[in-house]
Coordinates of C-alpha atoms and ligand atoms in Angstrom, one line a residue:
M1 CA -97.1 -151.5 -96.1
G2 CA -94.1 -149.4 -96.5
M3 CA -91.5 -147.2 -94.5
L4 CA -90.5 -143.6 -94.0
V5 CA -87.4 -142.4 -95.7
D6 CA -86.1 -138.9 -94.6
G7 CA -89.6 -138.4 -93.1
I8 CA -91.3 -139.0 -96.2
W9 CA -93.7 -142.1 -96.4
Q10 CA -93.0 -144.5 -99.1
D11 CA -95.1 -147.6 -100.1
V12 CA -92.4 -150.4 -100.5
W13 CA -92.8 -154.0 -99.6
Y14 CA -90.1 -156.0 -97.6
D15 CA -86.7 -156.1 -99.5
T16 CA -85.9 -159.9 -99.8
K17 CA -84.0 -159.8 -103.0
S18 CA -80.8 -159.0 -101.3
T19 CA -81.0 -161.7 -98.9
G20 CA -81.9 -164.6 -100.9
G21 CA -85.5 -164.9 -100.2
R22 CA -84.9 -164.3 -96.6
F23 CA -87.1 -162.0 -94.4
E24 CA -84.8 -160.1 -92.0
R25 CA -86.3 -158.1 -89.2
S26 CA -84.8 -154.8 -88.9
N27 CA -84.3 -153.4 -85.2
A28 CA -86.3 -150.9 -83.5
A29 CA -84.9 -147.3 -83.5
F30 CA -86.5 -145.8 -80.3
R31 CA -84.8 -147.3 -77.4
N32 CA -85.2 -145.2 -74.0
W33 CA -86.6 -146.7 -70.9
I34 CA -89.1 -145.8 -68.5
T35 CA -87.4 -145.9 -64.8
P36 CA -88.6 -145.3 -61.3
D37 CA -86.8 -142.2 -60.9
G38 CA -86.2 -141.2 -64.6
R39 CA -82.4 -142.2 -64.5
A40 CA -81.4 -143.6 -67.8
G41 CA -81.9 -147.2 -68.4
L42 CA -80.0 -149.6 -70.2
T43 CA -79.9 -147.5 -73.4
G44 CA -81.1 -144.4 -74.7
R45 CA -81.7 -141.0 -72.5
D46 CA -82.6 -140.0 -69.0
G47 CA -85.8 -138.1 -68.3
F48 CA -88.7 -140.8 -68.7
A49 CA -89.8 -141.2 -65.0
A50 CA -92.7 -143.6 -64.2
E51 CA -95.6 -141.5 -63.6
S52 CA -99.3 -142.0 -63.9
G53 CA -101.2 -140.7 -67.0
R54 CA -97.9 -139.6 -68.6
Y55 CA -97.4 -142.4 -71.1
H56 CA -99.5 -143.7 -74.0
L57 CA -99.4 -146.9 -75.8
Y58 CA -100.2 -147.4 -79.3
V59 CA -101.1 -150.9 -80.2
S60 CA -102.5 -153.5 -82.7
L61 CA -104.8 -156.0 -81.5
A62 CA -103.3 -158.3 -84.4
C63 CA -99.9 -157.6 -83.7
P64 CA -98.1 -160.3 -81.6
W65 CA -95.2 -158.0 -80.4
A66 CA -97.8 -155.3 -79.4
H67 CA -99.7 -157.7 -77.7
R68 CA -97.1 -158.6 -75.2
T69 CA -97.2 -154.9 -74.0
L70 CA -101.0 -155.2 -73.6
I71 CA -100.5 -158.4 -71.6
F72 CA -98.0 -156.6 -69.4
R73 CA -100.1 -153.5 -68.8
K74 CA -103.0 -155.7 -67.6
L75 CA -100.8 -158.0 -65.4
K76 CA -99.2 -155.3 -63.9
G77 CA -102.2 -153.1 -63.1
L78 CA -101.3 -150.3 -65.5
E79 CA -104.5 -149.8 -67.1
D80 CA -105.4 -146.8 -65.2
H81 CA -101.8 -145.2 -65.5
I82 CA -101.1 -145.8 -69.1
S83 CA -103.7 -145.0 -71.9
I84 CA -103.9 -146.7 -75.0
S85 CA -105.1 -146.4 -78.6
V86 CA -105.5 -149.2 -81.1
V87 CA -104.9 -149.2 -84.7
H88 CA -107.2 -150.3 -87.5
P89 CA -106.4 -154.0 -88.2
E90 CA -105.9 -153.6 -92.1
M91 CA -102.4 -152.2 -92.5
L92 CA -102.6 -151.0 -96.2
D93 CA -100.5 -148.6 -98.3
Q94 CA -100.1 -145.9 -95.7
G95 CA -99.1 -148.5 -93.3
W96 CA -101.1 -148.7 -89.6
S97 CA -104.1 -146.3 -89.6
F98 CA -106.1 -144.6 -87.0
L99 CA -109.5 -145.5 -88.9
T100 CA -112.0 -146.9 -86.1
D101 CA -114.0 -150.0 -86.3
D102 CA -116.6 -151.8 -84.2
H103 CA -114.1 -154.5 -83.0
G104 CA -111.9 -152.2 -81.0
A105 CA -110.0 -149.8 -83.4
T106 CA -109.9 -146.6 -81.3
G107 CA -108.5 -143.9 -83.6
D108 CA -105.5 -141.6 -82.3
G109 CA -106.7 -140.8 -78.9
L110 CA -104.0 -138.4 -78.3
Y111 CA -103.8 -136.1 -81.5
G112 CA -106.4 -137.5 -83.9
L113 CA -103.9 -138.2 -86.5
D114 CA -104.8 -140.5 -89.5
Y115 CA -101.5 -142.8 -89.6
A116 CA -99.1 -144.3 -87.3
H117 CA -96.2 -142.8 -89.3
Q118 CA -97.4 -139.5 -88.2
I119 CA -96.4 -140.5 -84.8
Y120 CA -93.1 -141.2 -86.0
T121 CA -92.5 -138.0 -87.4
R122 CA -93.9 -136.2 -84.8
A123 CA -91.2 -137.9 -82.7
K124 CA -88.6 -137.4 -85.5
S125 CA -89.2 -135.4 -88.5
D126 CA -86.7 -136.8 -90.6
Y127 CA -87.2 -140.5 -89.3
S128 CA -86.0 -143.2 -91.7
G129 CA -87.1 -146.9 -91.2
R130 CA -90.2 -149.0 -90.4
V131 CA -93.5 -147.9 -88.8
T132 CA -94.1 -150.5 -86.3
V133 CA -96.3 -151.1 -83.0
P134 CA -96.0 -151.1 -80.3
I135 CA -95.1 -147.4 -79.8
L136 CA -94.7 -146.2 -76.2
W137 CA -95.4 -142.4 -76.3
D138 CA -94.4 -139.8 -73.7
K139 CA -97.2 -137.1 -73.6
Q140 CA -94.9 -134.7 -71.6
R141 CA -92.0 -134.8 -73.8
Q142 CA -94.0 -135.5 -76.9
T143 CA -91.8 -138.0 -78.0
I144 CA -91.3 -142.0 -78.7
V145 CA -89.9 -143.6 -75.6
S146 CA -89.6 -147.0 -77.1
N147 CA -90.8 -149.1 -80.0
E148 CA -89.3 -152.3 -78.9
S149 CA -91.7 -154.6 -77.3
S150 CA -89.3 -157.0 -75.4
E151 CA -88.0 -153.7 -73.6
I152 CA -91.4 -152.3 -72.9
I153 CA -92.6 -155.5 -71.2
R154 CA -89.5 -155.1 -68.9
M155 CA -90.3 -151.5 -68.1
F156 CA -93.9 -152.5 -67.3
N157 CA -92.6 -155.3 -65.2
S158 CA -91.0 -153.0 -62.4
A159 CA -90.8 -149.3 -63.4
F160 CA -94.2 -148.5 -62.2
D161 CA -94.3 -150.8 -59.1
G162 CA -94.1 -147.7 -56.7
V163 CA -97.0 -146.2 -58.5
T164 CA -99.2 -149.4 -58.6
G165 CA -98.0 -151.3 -55.6
N166 CA -98.2 -154.2 -58.0
T167 CA -95.0 -156.3 -57.3
A168 CA -95.7 -159.4 -59.6
D169 CA -92.3 -160.3 -61.4
F170 CA -92.2 -161.9 -64.7
W171 CA -88.4 -161.1 -65.0
P172 CA -87.2 -162.5 -61.7
E173 CA -83.4 -162.0 -60.9
A174 CA -82.4 -165.5 -60.2
L175 CA -84.0 -166.8 -63.5
R176 CA -82.7 -164.5 -66.0
D177 CA -80.2 -166.2 -67.5
R178 CA -82.2 -169.3 -67.9
I179 CA -85.2 -166.8 -69.5
E180 CA -82.7 -165.3 -72.1
A181 CA -81.5 -168.8 -73.1
V182 CA -85.2 -169.7 -73.9
N183 CA -86.2 -166.5 -75.1
A184 CA -83.4 -166.4 -77.6
R185 CA -84.5 -170.0 -79.2
I186 CA -88.2 -168.9 -79.1
Y187 CA -87.6 -165.6 -80.7
D188 CA -85.8 -167.0 -83.6
T189 CA -87.6 -170.0 -84.5
V190 CA -91.1 -169.5 -83.3
N191 CA -91.9 -165.8 -82.7
N192 CA -90.0 -164.4 -85.8
G193 CA -89.9 -167.9 -87.1
V194 CA -93.5 -168.0 -88.3
Y195 CA -92.8 -164.4 -90.1
K196 CA -89.6 -166.1 -91.5
C197 CA -92.0 -168.9 -93.1
G198 CA -94.6 -166.4 -94.1
F199 CA -92.4 -163.6 -95.9
A200 CA -90.1 -166.0 -97.4
T201 CA -89.7 -165.4 -101.1
S202 CA -87.9 -168.4 -101.8
Q203 CA -88.4 -172.0 -101.2
A204 CA -84.8 -172.6 -99.7
A205 CA -85.6 -169.7 -97.4
Y206 CA -88.9 -171.1 -96.5
D207 CA -87.5 -174.6 -95.7
A208 CA -84.7 -173.1 -93.5
A209 CA -87.4 -171.4 -91.3
E210 CA -90.2 -174.2 -91.4
A211 CA -87.9 -177.0 -89.9
P212 CA -86.3 -175.2 -86.8
L213 CA -90.0 -173.7 -86.2
F214 CA -91.4 -177.4 -85.8
D215 CA -88.3 -178.9 -84.1
T216 CA -88.9 -176.1 -81.4
L217 CA -92.7 -177.0 -81.0
D218 CA -91.8 -180.6 -80.7
W219 CA -89.3 -180.0 -78.2
L220 CA -91.7 -177.3 -76.4
E221 CA -94.5 -180.3 -76.5
G222 CA -92.1 -182.6 -74.4
H223 CA -90.7 -179.8 -72.1
L224 CA -94.6 -178.8 -71.1
A225 CA -95.4 -182.3 -70.5
Q226 CA -92.7 -182.0 -67.6
N227 CA -93.0 -178.6 -66.8
R228 CA -95.9 -176.2 -65.9
Y229 CA -94.4 -173.4 -67.5
L230 CA -91.2 -172.9 -69.7
L231 CA -89.0 -172.0 -66.6
G232 CA -90.9 -174.8 -64.4
D233 CA -93.3 -173.6 -61.7
S234 CA -92.6 -169.9 -62.3
L235 CA -94.6 -168.2 -64.8
T236 CA -92.3 -165.6 -66.4
E237 CA -91.7 -163.2 -69.5
A238 CA -91.0 -166.3 -71.7
D239 CA -94.2 -167.7 -71.4
W240 CA -96.0 -164.5 -72.3
R241 CA -93.6 -163.9 -75.2
L242 CA -94.5 -167.6 -76.6
F243 CA -98.4 -167.3 -75.8
T244 CA -98.9 -164.2 -78.3
T245 CA -97.4 -166.5 -81.1
L246 CA -99.4 -169.8 -80.1
V247 CA -102.8 -167.7 -79.8
R248 CA -102.5 -166.7 -83.3
F249 CA -101.0 -170.0 -84.7
D250 CA -104.1 -172.0 -85.9
L251 CA -106.0 -168.9 -87.0
V252 CA -103.3 -167.3 -89.0
Y253 CA -99.7 -168.7 -89.2
N254 CA -100.9 -172.4 -90.0
H255 CA -102.7 -171.2 -93.2
H256 CA -101.5 -167.5 -94.3
F257 CA -97.9 -168.1 -93.4
K258 CA -97.7 -171.7 -94.4
C259 CA -96.9 -173.2 -91.2
S260 CA -98.8 -175.9 -91.9
R261 CA -97.1 -179.2 -90.7
A262 CA -99.3 -179.1 -87.7
R263 CA -101.7 -176.9 -85.6
I264 CA -101.0 -176.1 -82.0
A265 CA -104.4 -178.0 -81.3
D266 CA -102.4 -181.0 -82.5
Y267 CA -100.0 -180.9 -79.7
P268 CA -101.9 -181.7 -76.4
N269 CA -99.5 -180.1 -73.8
L270 CA -99.0 -177.0 -76.1
W271 CA -102.6 -176.6 -76.7
A272 CA -103.4 -177.0 -72.9
Y273 CA -100.8 -174.5 -71.9
T274 CA -102.1 -172.1 -74.4
R275 CA -105.5 -172.3 -73.0
A276 CA -104.2 -172.1 -69.4
L277 CA -102.3 -168.8 -70.2
Y278 CA -105.3 -167.5 -72.2
Q279 CA -107.4 -168.1 -68.9
V280 CA -104.8 -166.2 -66.5
P281 CA -107.5 -163.5 -65.3
G282 CA -107.1 -160.5 -67.6
V283 CA -105.5 -162.0 -70.5
A284 CA -108.5 -163.0 -72.6
E285 CA -109.5 -159.5 -72.7
T286 CA -106.2 -158.7 -74.6
V287 CA -106.9 -161.4 -77.2
G288 CA -108.5 -159.8 -80.3
V289 CA -109.4 -162.6 -82.5
E290 CA -111.4 -160.2 -85.1
H291 CA -108.4 -157.9 -85.6
I292 CA -105.9 -161.0 -85.8
V293 CA -107.8 -162.5 -88.6
R294 CA -108.7 -159.3 -90.4
H295 CA -105.2 -158.1 -90.2
Y296 CA -103.1 -160.9 -91.4
Y297 CA -105.5 -162.0 -94.4
Y298 CA -106.1 -158.3 -95.6
S299 CA -102.7 -156.7 -95.2
H300 CA -100.3 -158.8 -97.2
P301 CA -101.0 -158.3 -101.1
T302 CA -97.7 -160.5 -101.9
I303 CA -99.1 -163.3 -100.0
N304 CA -102.8 -163.1 -100.3
P305 CA -103.7 -160.7 -102.8
N306 CA -107.4 -161.4 -103.0
R307 CA -108.0 -161.1 -99.5
I308 CA -109.6 -164.5 -99.2
V309 CA -110.0 -165.5 -95.5
P310 CA -110.2 -169.4 -95.5
M311 CA -112.7 -171.3 -93.4
L312 CA -111.7 -171.0 -89.8
T313 CA -112.8 -172.3 -86.5
T314 CA -111.7 -170.3 -83.7
P315 CA -110.0 -172.5 -81.2
D316 CA -111.7 -172.8 -77.7
F317 CA -109.2 -171.0 -75.7
A318 CA -111.9 -171.1 -72.8
A319 CA -112.0 -174.7 -72.8
P320 CA -110.7 -176.5 -69.3
H321 CA -107.1 -176.9 -69.5
G322 CA -106.4 -179.3 -66.7
R323 CA -102.9 -177.9 -65.9
G324 CA -103.5 -177.2 -62.3
Ligands
GSH1 N1 -89.1 -155.5 -82.5 C1 -90.4 -154.9 -82.7 C2 -91.1 -155.4 -84.0 C3 -92.7 -155.0 -83.9 C4 -93.3 -155.2 -85.4 O1 -92.5 -155.8 -86.3 N2 -94.6 -155.1 -85.4 C5 -95.2 -155.1 -86.8 C6 -96.7 -155.7 -86.5 S1 -96.8 -157.3 -85.8 C7 -95.2 -154.1 -87.7 O2 -95.7 -153.1 -87.1 N3 -94.8 -154.1 -88.7 C8 -95.0 -153.1 -89.9 C9 -93.7 -153.1 -90.6 O3 -93.1 -153.9 -90.4 O4 -93.8 -152.1 -91.7 C10 -91.0 -155.1 -81.4 O5 -90.8 -156.4 -81.1 O6 -91.7 -154.3 -80.9

């Protein structure tokens, strides 16, 4: 784990001293948008038109943020149009690496580089900041389009519809305000909430993250008793954003990040909902259990210095879910 400072890699852990033990996630730096005609999107520069074969996605199968982008690539029929490289699950002193393994780490399919930080400095030689996945790369302009998953999934949701003919819409206009509201709570207390528990370096910071996490899971359990999906009958991006945390929860967050009050398997509705999303055609292929387990227990020396993997039973995501 580390970061780039003026283009030079430094092996440093998250600074939680200045925040009373609280983990604060920094904002993604590259915020351009792919659009159907290359006009600028909500932020950033123009010139990133949706074209088959032009873009490449660097992901980790372990990472819940990268996982969102893999799900959208699959559901939107983009596999033949956007190539991918999968990093090695162990994120060590050089950060994410392009070593290969038997479980899907592919190496850098574009340039044969050793580390993800070299992709960042290729885009901006004096880049300062964290080196995170996912990274959406433009092969034509040789730069990073975006390293913000919440925006990459919105590009994937519609920008390539003219290329693929796939018009499935997980960000429908009529539901946007409600989706934003549910996303905000789930991001803060669940998606990022598990990290705030796990990376806390004071009891107070842990307590402040743990209670809202389980308040939200309790709320979701009741909500999903009445609703098929978060927004009722419509399957939206809000569900996919929640899913990538739920599918990791019992394997890693419950133990490694001390989110131990309950497992997802202890909530009948949440657990059936997790299975239902897992069983949407194509989604199971995006879930990399080996990389998830390997990454978390191996990559955080301040939490698990001896890299001991607890006895785990992989939840049976393929069991019948009974949710229609
Ligand atoms: N806001 C980013 C966050 C991505 C992120 O934090 N990814 C993690 C992996 S799960 C990472 O690469 N962390 C490396 C680091 O923080 O140095 C997004 O949603 O795309």
